[in-house]
CSV table of C-alpha atoms in Angstrom, one decimal:
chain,number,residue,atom,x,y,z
A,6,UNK,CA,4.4,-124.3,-26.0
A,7,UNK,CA,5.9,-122.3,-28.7
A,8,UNK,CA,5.0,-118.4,-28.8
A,9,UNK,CA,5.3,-116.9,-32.2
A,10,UNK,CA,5.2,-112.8,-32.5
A,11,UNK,CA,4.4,-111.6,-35.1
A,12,UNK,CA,5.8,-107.4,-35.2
A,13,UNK,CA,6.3,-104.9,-38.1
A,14,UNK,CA,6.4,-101.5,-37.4
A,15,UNK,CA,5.0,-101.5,-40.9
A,16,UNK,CA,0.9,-101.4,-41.2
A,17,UNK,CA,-0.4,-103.4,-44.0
A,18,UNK,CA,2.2,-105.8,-44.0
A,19,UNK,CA,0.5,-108.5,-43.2
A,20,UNK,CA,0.7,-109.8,-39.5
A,21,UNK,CA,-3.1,-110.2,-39.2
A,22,UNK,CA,-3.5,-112.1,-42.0
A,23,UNK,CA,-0.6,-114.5,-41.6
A,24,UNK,CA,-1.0,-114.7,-37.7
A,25,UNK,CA,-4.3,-116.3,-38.5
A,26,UNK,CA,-3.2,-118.4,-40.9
A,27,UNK,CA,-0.5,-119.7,-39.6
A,28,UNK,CA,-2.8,-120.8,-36.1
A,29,UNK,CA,-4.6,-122.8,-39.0
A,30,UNK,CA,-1.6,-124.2,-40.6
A,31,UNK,CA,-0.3,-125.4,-37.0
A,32,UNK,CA,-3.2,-126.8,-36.5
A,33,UNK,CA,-3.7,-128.8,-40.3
A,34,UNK,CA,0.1,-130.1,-39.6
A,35,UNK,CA,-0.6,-131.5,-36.4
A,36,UNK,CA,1.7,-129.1,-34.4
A,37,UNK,CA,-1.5,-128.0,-32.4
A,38,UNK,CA,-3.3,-127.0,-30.5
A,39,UNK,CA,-2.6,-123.2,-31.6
A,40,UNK,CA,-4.3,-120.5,-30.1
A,41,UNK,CA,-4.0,-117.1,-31.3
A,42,UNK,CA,-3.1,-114.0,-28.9
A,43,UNK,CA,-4.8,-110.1,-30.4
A,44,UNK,CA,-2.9,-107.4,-29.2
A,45,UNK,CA,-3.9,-105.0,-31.9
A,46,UNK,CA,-6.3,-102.7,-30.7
A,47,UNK,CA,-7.7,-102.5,-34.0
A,48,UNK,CA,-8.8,-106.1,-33.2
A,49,UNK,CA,-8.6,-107.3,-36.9
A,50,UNK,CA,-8.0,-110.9,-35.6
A,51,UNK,CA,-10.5,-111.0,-33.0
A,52,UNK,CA,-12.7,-110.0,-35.6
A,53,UNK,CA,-12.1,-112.6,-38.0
A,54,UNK,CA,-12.2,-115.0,-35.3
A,55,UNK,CA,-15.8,-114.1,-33.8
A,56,UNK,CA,-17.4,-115.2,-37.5
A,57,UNK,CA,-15.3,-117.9,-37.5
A,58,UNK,CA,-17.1,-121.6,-37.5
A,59,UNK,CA,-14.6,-123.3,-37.0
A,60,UNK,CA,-13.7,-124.0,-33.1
A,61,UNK,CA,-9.9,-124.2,-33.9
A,62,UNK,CA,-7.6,-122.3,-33.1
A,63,UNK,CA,-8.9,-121.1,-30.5
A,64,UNK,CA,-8.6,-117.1,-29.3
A,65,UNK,CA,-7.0,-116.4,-25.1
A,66,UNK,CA,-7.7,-112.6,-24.6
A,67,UNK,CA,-5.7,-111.3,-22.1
A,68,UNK,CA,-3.8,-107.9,-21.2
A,69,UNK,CA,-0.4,-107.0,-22.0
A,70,UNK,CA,0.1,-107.7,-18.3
A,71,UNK,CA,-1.6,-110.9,-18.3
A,72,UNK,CA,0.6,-111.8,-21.0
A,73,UNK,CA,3.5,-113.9,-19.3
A,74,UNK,CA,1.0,-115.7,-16.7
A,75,UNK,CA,-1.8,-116.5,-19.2
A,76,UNK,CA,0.6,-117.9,-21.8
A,77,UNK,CA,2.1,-120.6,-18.9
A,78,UNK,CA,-1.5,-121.6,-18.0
A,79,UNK,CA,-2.1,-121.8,-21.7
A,80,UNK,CA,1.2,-124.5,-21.7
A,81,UNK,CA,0.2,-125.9,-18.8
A,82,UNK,CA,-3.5,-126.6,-20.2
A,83,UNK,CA,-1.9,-128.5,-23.4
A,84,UNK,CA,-1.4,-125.9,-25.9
A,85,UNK,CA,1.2,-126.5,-29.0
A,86,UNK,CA,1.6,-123.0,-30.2
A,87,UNK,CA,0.6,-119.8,-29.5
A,88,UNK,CA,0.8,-117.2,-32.1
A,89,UNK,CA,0.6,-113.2,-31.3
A,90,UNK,CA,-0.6,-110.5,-33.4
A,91,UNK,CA,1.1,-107.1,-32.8
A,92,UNK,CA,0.1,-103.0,-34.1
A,93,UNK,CA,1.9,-101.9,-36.2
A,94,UNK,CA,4.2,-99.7,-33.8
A,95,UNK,CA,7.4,-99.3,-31.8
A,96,UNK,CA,6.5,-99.1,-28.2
A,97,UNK,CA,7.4,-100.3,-24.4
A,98,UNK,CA,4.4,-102.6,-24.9
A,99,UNK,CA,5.1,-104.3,-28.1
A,100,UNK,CA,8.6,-104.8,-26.6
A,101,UNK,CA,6.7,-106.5,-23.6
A,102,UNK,CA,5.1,-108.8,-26.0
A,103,UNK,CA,8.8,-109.8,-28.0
A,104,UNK,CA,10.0,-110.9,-24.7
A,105,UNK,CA,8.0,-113.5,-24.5
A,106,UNK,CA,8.5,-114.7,-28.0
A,107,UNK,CA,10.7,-118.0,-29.0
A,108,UNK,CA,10.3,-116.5,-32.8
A,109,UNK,CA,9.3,-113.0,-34.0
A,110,UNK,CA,8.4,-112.7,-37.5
A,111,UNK,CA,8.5,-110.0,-39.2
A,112,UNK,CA,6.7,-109.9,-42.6
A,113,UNK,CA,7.7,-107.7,-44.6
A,114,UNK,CA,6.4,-106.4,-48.2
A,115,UNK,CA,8.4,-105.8,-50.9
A,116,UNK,CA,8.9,-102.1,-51.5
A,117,UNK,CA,11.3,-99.8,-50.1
A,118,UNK,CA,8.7,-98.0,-47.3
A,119,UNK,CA,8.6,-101.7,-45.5
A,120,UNK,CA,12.6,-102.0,-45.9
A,121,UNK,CA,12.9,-98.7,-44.6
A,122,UNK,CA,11.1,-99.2,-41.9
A,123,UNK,CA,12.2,-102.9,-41.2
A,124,UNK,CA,15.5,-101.3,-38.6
A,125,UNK,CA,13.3,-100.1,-36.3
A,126,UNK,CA,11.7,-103.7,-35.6
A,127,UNK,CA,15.0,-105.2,-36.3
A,128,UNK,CA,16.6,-103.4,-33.5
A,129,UNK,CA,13.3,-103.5,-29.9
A,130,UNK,CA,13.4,-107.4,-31.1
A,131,UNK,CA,16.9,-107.7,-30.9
A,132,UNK,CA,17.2,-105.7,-28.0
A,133,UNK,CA,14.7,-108.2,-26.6
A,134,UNK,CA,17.6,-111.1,-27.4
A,135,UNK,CA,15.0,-113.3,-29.4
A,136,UNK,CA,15.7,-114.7,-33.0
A,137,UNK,CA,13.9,-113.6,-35.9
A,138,UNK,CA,13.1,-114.4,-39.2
A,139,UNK,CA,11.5,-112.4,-42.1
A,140,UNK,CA,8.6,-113.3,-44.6
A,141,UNK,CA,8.2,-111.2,-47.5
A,142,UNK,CA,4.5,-110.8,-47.9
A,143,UNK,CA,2.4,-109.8,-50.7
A,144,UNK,CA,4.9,-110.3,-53.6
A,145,UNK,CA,3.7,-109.8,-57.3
A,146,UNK,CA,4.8,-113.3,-58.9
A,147,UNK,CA,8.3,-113.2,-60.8
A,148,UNK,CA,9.5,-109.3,-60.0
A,149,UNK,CA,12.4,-107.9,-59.6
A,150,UNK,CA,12.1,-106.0,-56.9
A,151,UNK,CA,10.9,-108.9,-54.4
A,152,UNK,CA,14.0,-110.9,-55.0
A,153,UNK,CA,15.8,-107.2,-54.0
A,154,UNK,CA,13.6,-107.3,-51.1
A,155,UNK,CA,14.7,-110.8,-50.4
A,156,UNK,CA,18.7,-109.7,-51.2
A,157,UNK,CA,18.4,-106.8,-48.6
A,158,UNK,CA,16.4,-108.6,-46.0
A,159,UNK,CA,19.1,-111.3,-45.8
A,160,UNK,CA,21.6,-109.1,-45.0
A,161,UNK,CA,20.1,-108.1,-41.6
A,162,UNK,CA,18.3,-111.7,-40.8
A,163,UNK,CA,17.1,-114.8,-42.5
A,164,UNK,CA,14.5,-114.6,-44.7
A,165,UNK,CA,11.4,-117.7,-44.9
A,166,UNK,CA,11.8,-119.0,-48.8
A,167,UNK,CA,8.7,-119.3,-49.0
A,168,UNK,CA,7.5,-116.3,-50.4
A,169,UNK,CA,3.5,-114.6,-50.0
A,170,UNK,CA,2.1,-113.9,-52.9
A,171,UNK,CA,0.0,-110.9,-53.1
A,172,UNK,CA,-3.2,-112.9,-53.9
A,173,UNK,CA,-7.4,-111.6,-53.2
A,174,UNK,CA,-7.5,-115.3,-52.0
A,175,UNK,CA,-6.0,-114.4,-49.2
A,176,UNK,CA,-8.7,-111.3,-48.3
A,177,UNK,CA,-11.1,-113.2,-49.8
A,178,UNK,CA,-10.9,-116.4,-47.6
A,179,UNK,CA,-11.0,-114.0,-44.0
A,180,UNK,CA,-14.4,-112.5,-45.1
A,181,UNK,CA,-16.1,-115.4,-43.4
A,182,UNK,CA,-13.7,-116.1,-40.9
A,183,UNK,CA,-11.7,-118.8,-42.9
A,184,UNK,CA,-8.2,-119.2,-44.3
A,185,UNK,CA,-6.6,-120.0,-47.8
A,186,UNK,CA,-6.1,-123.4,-46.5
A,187,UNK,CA,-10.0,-123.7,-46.3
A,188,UNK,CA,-10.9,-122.2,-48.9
A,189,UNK,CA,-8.8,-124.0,-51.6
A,190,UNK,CA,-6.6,-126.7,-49.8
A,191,UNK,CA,-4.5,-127.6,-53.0
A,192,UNK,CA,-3.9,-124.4,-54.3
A,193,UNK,CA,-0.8,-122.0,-54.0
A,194,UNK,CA,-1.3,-119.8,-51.1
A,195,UNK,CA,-2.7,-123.0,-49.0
A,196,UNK,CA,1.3,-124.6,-50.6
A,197,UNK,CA,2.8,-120.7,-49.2
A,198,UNK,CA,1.0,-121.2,-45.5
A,199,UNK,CA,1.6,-124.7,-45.0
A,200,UNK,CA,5.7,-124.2,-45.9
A,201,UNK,CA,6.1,-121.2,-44.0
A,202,UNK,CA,4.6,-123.0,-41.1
A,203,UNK,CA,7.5,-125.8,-42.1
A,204,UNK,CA,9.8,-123.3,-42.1
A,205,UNK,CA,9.4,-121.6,-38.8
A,206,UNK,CA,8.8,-124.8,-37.2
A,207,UNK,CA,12.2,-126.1,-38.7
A,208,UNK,CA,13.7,-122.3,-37.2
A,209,UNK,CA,12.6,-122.9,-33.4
A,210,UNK,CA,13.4,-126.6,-33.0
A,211,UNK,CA,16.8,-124.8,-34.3
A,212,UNK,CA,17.0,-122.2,-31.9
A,213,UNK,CA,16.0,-124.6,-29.5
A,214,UNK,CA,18.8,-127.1,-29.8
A,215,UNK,CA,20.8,-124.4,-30.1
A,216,UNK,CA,19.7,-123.3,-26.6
A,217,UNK,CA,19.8,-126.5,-25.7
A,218,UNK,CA,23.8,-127.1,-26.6
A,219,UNK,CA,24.5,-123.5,-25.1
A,220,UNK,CA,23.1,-124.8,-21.8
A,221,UNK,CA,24.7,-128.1,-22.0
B,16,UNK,CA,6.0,-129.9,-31.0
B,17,UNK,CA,3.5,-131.8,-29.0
B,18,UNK,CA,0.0,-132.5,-30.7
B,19,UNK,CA,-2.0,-133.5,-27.9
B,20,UNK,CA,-5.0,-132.4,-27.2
B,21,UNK,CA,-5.4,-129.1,-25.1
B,22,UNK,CA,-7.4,-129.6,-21.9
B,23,UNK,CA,-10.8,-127.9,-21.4
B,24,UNK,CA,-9.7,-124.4,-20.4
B,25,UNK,CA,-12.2,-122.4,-19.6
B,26,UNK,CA,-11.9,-118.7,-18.9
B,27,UNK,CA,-8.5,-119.0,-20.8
B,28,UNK,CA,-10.0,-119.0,-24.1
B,29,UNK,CA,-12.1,-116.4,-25.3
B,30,UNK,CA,-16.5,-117.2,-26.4
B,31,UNK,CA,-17.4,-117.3,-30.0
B,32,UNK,CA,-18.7,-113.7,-30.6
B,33,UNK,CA,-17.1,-111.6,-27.4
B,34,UNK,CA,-13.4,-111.9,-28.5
B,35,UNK,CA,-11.8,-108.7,-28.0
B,36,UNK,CA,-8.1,-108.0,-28.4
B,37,UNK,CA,-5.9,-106.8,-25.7
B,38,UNK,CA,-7.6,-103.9,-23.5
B,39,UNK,CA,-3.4,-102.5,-22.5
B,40,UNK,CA,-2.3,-102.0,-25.7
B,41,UNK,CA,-1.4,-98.7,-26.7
B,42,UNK,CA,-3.7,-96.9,-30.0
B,43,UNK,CA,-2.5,-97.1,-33.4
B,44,UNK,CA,-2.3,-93.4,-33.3
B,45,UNK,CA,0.5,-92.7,-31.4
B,46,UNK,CA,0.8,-88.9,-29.5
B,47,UNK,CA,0.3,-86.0,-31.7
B,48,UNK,CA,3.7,-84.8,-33.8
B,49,UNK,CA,5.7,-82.4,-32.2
B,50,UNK,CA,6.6,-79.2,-34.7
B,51,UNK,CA,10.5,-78.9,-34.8
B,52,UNK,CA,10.3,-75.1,-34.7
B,53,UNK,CA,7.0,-73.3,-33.4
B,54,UNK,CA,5.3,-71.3,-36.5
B,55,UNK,CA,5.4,-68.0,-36.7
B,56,UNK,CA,1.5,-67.3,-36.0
B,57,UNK,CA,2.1,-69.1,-32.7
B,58,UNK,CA,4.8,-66.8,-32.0
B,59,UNK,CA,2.2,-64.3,-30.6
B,60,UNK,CA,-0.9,-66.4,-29.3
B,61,UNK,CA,-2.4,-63.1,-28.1
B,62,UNK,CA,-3.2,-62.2,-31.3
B,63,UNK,CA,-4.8,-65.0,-33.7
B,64,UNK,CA,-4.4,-64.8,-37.1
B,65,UNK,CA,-7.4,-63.1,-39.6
B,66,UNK,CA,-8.3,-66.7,-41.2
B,67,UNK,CA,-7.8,-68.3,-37.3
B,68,UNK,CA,-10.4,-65.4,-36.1
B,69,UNK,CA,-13.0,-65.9,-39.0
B,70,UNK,CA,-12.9,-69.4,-38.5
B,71,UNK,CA,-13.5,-69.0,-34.8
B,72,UNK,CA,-16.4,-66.6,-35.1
B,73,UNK,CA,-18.2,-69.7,-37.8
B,74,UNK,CA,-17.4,-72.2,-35.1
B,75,UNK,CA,-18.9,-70.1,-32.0
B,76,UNK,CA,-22.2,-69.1,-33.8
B,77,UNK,CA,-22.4,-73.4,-34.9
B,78,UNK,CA,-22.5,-76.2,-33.0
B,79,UNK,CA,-19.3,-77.5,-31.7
B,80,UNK,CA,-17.5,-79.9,-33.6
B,81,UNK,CA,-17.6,-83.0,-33.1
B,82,UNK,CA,-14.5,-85.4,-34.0
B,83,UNK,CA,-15.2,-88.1,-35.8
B,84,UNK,CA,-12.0,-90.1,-36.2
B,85,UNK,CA,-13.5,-92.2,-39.7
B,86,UNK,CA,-14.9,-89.7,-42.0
B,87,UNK,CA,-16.4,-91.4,-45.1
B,88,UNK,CA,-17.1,-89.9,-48.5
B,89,UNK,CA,-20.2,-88.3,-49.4
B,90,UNK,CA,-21.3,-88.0,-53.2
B,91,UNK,CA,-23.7,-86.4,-55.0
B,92,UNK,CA,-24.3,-84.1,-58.0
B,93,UNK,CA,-24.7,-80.3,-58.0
B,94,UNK,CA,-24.6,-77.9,-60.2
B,95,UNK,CA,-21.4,-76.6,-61.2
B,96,UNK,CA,-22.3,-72.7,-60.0
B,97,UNK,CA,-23.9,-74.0,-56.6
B,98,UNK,CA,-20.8,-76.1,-56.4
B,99,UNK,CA,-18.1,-72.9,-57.5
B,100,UNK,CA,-20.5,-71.1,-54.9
B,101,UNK,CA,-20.1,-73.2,-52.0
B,102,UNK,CA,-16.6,-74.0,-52.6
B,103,UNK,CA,-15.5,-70.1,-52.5
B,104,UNK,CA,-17.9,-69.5,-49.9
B,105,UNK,CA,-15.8,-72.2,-47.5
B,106,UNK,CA,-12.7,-71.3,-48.8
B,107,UNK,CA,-13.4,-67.3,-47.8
B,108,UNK,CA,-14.4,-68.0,-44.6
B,109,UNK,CA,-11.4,-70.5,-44.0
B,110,UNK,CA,-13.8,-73.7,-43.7
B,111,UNK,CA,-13.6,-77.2,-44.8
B,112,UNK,CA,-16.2,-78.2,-47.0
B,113,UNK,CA,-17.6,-80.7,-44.8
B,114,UNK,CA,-17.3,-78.1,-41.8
B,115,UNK,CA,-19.5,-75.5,-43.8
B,116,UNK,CA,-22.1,-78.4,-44.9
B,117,UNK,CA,-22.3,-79.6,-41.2
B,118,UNK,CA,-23.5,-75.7,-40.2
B,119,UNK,CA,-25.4,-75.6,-42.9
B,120,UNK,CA,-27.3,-78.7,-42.4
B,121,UNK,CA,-27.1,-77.7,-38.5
B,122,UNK,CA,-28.6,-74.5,-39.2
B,123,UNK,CA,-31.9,-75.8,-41.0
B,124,UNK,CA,-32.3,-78.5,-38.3
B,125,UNK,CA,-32.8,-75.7,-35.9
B,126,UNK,CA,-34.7,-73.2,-38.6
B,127,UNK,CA,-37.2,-76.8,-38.7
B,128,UNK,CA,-37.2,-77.2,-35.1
B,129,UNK,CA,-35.9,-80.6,-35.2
């Protein structure tokens, strides 16, 4: 099973909304089963997930503690993915989540607040020794300042091409416990979720091999 | 990554309805920030400050206050002289607005007998 984190000392940025639709992504490409992990307290997720209809993904609750036992039951029972949902903070415990990630992604809107603030997760997940990618979230459409955003992200880490557009679709969809993907399967931020799942799917099986060879 | 399907886990996965994130996690609100250099009012806690008296005297003859951590707005329309009059009424005796309207309201409850 692959565990995703997803950790921005940022609030706002977007973890909630992309943890969840990610799980749902996973799940449309066949890369399930995903189940999602709420460590917020503010329980945003869990939220969205209770008025969810949909049985898939499912939701594991567990504590912080749990965490390392509970997600190798969760491989052991079959699971694909598992996808975690951070506060927006720098603490011991947030760190105790990173170390159990195989990817931690750190989305990250375009304004210079978020890129300010981006070092501070930068450095716990890298003092955790786990790759990382960014996703800038919430990106008016054709501005200058995301593709800076972009330009000083990649200096620090790679950054997931496909960009999130700052869209009410994407709100709009989680009133009801749904995604973009089921709200409007053709349109762009459905295209956004289902290549940014592609793309950090493409990023682990990397990481992996290169594990793999490091090993060997 | 393997597709199959996961095997009936119960207990692992959370019920529609009861899902609750992690109970360890540290608040949002992280501890209280710590003044680089202590103010010059605190210098001497013996003796409060005027405005720091007043406002203790309005807050021992009320109700204590309760915290509320979300506050919501509350709108409606005055007149402009009742609203000058309450404004400069709160701001003499060092009290929010929402502070004086709580004793206010407060005090009629009890005046009612509710």
């Amino acid at each position: 099973m692959y565990v995703i984190v997803l950790a921005s000392q940022k609030g706002g940025a977007g973890k909630t909304t992309l943890a969840a639709h990610l799980a749902v992504a996973a799940e449309a490409a066949g890369d399930g089963p995903a189940v999602l992990i709420d460590t917020d307290p503010q329980g945003s997720l869990s939220a969205w997930w209770n008025v969810r209809k949909a049985e898939v993904p499912v939701l594991a609750p567990m504590t912080i503690a749990e965490l390392p036992e509970k997600l190798a039951l969760l491989d052991g029972a079959g699971y694909g993915v598992a996808i975690i949902d951070t506060p927006p903070a720098i603490t011991e415990a947030i760190g105790a989540v990173v170390v159990s990630a195989d990817l931690v992604l750190i989305p990250t809107r375009p304004s210079p607040h978020d890129l300010r603030a981006v070092g501070s997760t930068v450095s716990l997940v890298q003092g955790a020794g786990k790759p990382f990618v960014f996703a800038v979230t919430q990106a008016k459409p054709n501005t200058r300042l995301t593709v800076q955003a972009m330009a000083a992200l990649s200096e620090h880490g790679r950054v997931a091409p496909s960009i999130v557009h700052d869209r009410v679709d994407y709100a709009g969809s989680m009133i009801d416990g749904r995604t973009v993907q089921e709200i409007d399967p053709r349109g762009r931020s459905a295209a956004e979720m289902a290549e940014l799942w592609e793309f950090l799917k493409a990023q682990i099986a990397n990481g992996t091999k290169a594990q793999k060879r490091a090993v060997a | 990554m393997r597709s199959k399907p996961a095997e009936l886990s119960a207990g692992l996965v959370a019920i529609k309805g009861a899902a609750a994130p992690s109970p360890d996690m540290p608040g949002r609100a992280g501890p209280a920030p710590v003044p680089l250099a202590a103010p010059p009012a605190a210098a001497n806690a013996s003796q409060p400050s005027k405005s720091a008296r007043s406002r203790a005297r309005v807050k021992a003859a009320s109700e204590p206050e309760v915290k509320e951590p979300n506050l919501t707005p509350l709108n409606f329309r005055i007149p402009a002289s009742f609203r000058r009059e309450f404004k400069t009424y709160a701001a003499t005796h060092d009290l929010k607005l929402n502070e004086l309207l709580r004793i206010c309201f407060q005090a009629y409850r009890r005046q009612k007998g509710d």
